[in-house]
mmCIF file of N, CA and C in Angstrom:
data_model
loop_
_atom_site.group_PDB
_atom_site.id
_atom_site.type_symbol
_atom_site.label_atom_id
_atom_site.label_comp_id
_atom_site.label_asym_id
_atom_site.label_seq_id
_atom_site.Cartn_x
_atom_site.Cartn_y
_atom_site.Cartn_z
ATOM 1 N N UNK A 1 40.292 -65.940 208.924
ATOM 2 C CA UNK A 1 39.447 -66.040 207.756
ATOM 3 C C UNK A 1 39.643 -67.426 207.152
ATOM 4 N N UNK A 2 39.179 -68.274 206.932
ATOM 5 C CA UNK A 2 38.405 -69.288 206.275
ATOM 6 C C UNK A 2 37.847 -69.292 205.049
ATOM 7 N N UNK A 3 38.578 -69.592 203.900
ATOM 8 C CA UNK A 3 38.105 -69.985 202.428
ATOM 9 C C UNK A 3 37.500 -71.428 202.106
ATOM 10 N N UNK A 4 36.955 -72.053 201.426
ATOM 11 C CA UNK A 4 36.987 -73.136 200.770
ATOM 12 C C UNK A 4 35.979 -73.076 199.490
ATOM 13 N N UNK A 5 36.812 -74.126 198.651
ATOM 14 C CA UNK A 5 36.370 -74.516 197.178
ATOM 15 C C UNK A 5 35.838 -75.776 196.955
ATOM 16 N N UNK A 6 34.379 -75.873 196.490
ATOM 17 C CA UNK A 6 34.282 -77.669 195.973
ATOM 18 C C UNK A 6 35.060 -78.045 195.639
ATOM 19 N N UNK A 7 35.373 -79.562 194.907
ATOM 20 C CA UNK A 7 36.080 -79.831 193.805
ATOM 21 C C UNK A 7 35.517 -79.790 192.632
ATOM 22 N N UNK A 8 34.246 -79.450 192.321
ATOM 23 C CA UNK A 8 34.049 -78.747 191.008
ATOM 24 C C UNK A 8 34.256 -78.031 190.546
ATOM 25 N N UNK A 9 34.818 -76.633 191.450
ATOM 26 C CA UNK A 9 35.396 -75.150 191.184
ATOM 27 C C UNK A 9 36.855 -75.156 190.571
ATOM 28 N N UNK A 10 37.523 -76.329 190.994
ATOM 29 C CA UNK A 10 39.126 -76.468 190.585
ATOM 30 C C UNK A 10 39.034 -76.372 189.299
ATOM 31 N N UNK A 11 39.814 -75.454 188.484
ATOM 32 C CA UNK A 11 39.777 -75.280 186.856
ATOM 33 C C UNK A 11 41.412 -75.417 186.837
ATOM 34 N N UNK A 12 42.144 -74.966 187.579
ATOM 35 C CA UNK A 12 43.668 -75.882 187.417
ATOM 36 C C UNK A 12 44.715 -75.510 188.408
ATOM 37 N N UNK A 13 45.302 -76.764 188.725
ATOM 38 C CA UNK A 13 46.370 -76.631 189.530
ATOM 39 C C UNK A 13 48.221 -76.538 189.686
ATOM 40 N N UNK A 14 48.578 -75.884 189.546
ATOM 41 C CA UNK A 14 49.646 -75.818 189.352
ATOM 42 C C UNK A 14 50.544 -76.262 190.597
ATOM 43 N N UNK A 15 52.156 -76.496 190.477
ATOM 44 C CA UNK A 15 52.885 -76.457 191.800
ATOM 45 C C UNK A 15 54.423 -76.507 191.363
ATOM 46 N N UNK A 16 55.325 -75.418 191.992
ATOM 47 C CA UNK A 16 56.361 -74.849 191.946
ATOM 48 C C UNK A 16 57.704 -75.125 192.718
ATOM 49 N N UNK A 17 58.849 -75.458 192.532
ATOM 50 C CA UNK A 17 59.840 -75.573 193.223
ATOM 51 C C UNK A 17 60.953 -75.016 193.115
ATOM 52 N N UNK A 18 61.216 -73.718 193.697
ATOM 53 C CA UNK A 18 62.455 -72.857 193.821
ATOM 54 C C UNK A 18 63.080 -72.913 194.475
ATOM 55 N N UNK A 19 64.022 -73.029 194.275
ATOM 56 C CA UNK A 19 65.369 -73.264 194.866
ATOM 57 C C UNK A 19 66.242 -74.572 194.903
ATOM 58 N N UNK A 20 67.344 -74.491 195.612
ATOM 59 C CA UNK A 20 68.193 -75.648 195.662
ATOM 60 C C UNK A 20 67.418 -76.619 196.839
ATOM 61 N N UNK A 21 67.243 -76.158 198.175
ATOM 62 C CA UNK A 21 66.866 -76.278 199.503
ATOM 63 C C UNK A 21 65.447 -76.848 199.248
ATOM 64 N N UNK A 22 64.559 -76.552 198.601
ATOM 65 C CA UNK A 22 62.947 -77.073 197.936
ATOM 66 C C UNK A 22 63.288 -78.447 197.396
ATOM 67 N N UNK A 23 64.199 -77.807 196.217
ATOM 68 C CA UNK A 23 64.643 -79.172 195.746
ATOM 69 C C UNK A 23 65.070 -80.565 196.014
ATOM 70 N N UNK A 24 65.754 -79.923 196.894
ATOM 71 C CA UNK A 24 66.164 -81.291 197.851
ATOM 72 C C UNK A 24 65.421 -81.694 198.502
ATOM 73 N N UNK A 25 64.698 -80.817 199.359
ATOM 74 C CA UNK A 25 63.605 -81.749 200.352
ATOM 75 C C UNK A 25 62.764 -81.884 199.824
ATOM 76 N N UNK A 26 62.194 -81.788 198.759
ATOM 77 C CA UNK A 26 60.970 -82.094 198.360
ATOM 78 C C UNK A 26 60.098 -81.197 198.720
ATOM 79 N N UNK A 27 59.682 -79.688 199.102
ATOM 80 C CA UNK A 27 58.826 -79.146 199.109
ATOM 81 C C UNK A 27 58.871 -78.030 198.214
ATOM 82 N N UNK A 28 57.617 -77.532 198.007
ATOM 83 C CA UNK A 28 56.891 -76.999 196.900
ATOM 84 C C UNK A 28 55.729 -75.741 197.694
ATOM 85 N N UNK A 29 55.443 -74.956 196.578
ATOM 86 C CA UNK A 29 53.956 -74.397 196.378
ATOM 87 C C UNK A 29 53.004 -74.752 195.402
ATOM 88 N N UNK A 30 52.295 -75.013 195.706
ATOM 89 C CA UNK A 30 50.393 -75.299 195.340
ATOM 90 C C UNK A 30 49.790 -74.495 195.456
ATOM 91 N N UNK A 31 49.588 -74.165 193.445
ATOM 92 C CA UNK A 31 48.642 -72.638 193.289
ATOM 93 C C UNK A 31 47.288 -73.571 192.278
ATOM 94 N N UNK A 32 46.206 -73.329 193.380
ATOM 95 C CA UNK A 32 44.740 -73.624 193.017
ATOM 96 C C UNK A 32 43.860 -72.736 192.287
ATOM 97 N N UNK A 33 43.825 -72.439 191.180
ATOM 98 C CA UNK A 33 42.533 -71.475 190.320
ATOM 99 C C UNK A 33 41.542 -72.042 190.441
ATOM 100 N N UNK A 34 40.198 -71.258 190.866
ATOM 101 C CA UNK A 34 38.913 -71.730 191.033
ATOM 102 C C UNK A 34 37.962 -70.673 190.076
ATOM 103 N N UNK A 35 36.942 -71.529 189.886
ATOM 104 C CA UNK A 35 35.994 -70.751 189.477
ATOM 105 C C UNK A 35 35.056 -70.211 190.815
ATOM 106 N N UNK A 36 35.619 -69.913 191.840
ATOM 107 C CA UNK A 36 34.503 -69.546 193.030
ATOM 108 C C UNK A 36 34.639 -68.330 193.209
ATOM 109 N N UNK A 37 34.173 -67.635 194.649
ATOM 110 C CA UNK A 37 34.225 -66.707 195.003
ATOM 111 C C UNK A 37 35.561 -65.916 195.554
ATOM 112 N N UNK A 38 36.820 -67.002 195.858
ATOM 113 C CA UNK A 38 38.153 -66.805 196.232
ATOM 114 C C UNK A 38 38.676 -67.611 194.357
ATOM 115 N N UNK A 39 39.305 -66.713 193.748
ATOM 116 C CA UNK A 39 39.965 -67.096 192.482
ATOM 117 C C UNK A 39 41.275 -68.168 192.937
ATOM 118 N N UNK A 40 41.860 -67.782 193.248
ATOM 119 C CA UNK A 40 43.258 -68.418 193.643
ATOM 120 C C UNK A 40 43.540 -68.813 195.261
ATOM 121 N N UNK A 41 43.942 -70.390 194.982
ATOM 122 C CA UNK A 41 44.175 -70.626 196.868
ATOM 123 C C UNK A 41 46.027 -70.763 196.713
ATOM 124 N N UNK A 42 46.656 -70.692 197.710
ATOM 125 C CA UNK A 42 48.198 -71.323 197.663
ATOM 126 C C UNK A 42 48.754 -71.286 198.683
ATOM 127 N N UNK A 43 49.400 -72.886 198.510
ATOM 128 C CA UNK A 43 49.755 -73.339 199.789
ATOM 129 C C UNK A 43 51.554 -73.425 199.649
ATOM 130 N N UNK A 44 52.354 -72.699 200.326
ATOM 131 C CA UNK A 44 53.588 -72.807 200.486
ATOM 132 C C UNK A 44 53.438 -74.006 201.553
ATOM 133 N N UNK A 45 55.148 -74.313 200.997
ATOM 134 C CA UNK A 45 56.133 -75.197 201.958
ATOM 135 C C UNK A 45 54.981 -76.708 202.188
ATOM 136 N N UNK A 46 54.977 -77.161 200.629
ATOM 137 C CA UNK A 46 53.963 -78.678 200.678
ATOM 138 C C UNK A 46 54.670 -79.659 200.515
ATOM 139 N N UNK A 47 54.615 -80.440 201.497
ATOM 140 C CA UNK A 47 55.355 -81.817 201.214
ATOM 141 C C UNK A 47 55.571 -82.323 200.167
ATOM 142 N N UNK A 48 55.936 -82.758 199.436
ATOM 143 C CA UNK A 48 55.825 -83.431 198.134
ATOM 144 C C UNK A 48 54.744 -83.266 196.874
ATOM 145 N N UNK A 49 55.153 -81.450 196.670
ATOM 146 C CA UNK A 49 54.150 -80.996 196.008
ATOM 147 C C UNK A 49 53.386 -82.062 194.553
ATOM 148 N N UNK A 50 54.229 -82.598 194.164
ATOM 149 C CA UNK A 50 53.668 -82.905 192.512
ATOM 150 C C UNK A 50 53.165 -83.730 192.512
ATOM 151 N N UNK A 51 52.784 -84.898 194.222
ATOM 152 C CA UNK A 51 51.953 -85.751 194.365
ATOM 153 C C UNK A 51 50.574 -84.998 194.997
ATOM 154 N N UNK A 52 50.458 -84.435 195.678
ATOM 155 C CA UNK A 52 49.725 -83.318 195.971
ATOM 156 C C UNK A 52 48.841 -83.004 194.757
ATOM 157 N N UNK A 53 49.314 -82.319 193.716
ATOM 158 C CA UNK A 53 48.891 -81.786 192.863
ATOM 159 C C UNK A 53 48.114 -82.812 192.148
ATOM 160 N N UNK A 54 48.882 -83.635 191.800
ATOM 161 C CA UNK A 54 48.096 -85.513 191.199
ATOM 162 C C UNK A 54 47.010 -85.421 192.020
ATOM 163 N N UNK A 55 46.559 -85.633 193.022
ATOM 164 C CA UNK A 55 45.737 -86.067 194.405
ATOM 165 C C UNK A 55 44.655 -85.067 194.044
ATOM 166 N N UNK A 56 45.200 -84.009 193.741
ATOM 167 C CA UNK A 56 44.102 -82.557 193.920
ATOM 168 C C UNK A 56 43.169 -82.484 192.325
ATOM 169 N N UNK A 57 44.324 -82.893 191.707
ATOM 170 C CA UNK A 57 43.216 -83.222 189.806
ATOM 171 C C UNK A 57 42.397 -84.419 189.766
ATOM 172 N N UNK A 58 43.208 -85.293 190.479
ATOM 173 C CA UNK A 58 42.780 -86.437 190.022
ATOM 174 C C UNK A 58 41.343 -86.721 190.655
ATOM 175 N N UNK A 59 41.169 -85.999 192.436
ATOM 176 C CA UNK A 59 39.669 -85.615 193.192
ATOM 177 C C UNK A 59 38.884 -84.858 191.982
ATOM 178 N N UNK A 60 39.411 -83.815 191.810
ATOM 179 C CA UNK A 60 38.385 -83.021 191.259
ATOM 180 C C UNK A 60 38.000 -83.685 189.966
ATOM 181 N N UNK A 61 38.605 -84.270 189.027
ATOM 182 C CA UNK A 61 38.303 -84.898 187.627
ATOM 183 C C UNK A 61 37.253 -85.879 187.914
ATOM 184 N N UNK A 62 37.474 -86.784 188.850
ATOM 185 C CA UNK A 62 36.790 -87.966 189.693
ATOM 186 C C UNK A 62 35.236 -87.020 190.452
ATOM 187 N N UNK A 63 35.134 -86.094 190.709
ATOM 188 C CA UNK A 63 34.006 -85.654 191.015
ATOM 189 C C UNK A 63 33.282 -85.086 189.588
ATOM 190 N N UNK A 64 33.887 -84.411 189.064
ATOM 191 C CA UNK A 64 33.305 -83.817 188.102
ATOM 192 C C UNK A 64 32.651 -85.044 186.973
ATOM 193 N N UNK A 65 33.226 -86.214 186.758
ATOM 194 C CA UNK A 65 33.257 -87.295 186.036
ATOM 195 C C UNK A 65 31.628 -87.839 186.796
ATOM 196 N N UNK A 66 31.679 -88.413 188.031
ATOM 197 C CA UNK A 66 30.640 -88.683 188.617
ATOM 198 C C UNK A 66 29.278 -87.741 188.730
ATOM 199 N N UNK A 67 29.296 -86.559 188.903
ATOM 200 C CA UNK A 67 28.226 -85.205 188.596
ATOM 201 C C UNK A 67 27.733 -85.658 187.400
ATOM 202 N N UNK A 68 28.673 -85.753 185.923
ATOM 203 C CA UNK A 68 28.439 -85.652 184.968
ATOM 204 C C UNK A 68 26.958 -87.292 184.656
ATOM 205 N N UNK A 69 27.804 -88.092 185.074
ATOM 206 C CA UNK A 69 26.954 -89.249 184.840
ATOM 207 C C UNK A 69 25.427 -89.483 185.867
ATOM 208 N N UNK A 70 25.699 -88.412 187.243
ATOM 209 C CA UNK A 70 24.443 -88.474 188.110
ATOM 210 C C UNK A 70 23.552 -87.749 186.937
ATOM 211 N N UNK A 71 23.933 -86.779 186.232
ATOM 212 C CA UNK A 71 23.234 -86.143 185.559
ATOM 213 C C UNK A 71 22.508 -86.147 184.328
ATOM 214 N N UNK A 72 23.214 -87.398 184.140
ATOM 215 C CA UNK A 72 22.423 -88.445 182.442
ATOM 216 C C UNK A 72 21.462 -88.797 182.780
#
């Protein structure tokens, strides 16, 4: 099965690091809320979640920003 979300659907992203072992290496989970037809995406065991997460707002803000002005 196969999901996907625009980046207009992203309404917020969160990302989590438990444990000692996460901590150290740097990996994380990435929990995606959408306004789509799949509410929530999440991705365990992400490389360097909290750049990730930057990457994933900063697309979607950057699309939504551009929509907004195609639309003036």
């Amino acid at each position: 099965k196969i999901s996907e979300a625009g980046l207009t659907n992203v309404e917020d992203v969160t990302q989590a690091q438990k444990g000692f072992l996460r901590s150290l290496f740097n990996f994380g989970t990435i929990s995606i809320q959408t306004a789509g037809d799949k509410l929530q995406f999440i991705f365990d065991d992400v490389p360097n979640p909290n750049f990730v997460r930057n990457i994933i707002v900063d697309l979607s803000d950057e699309v939504k920003r551009s929509g907004a002005i195609l639309n003036n």
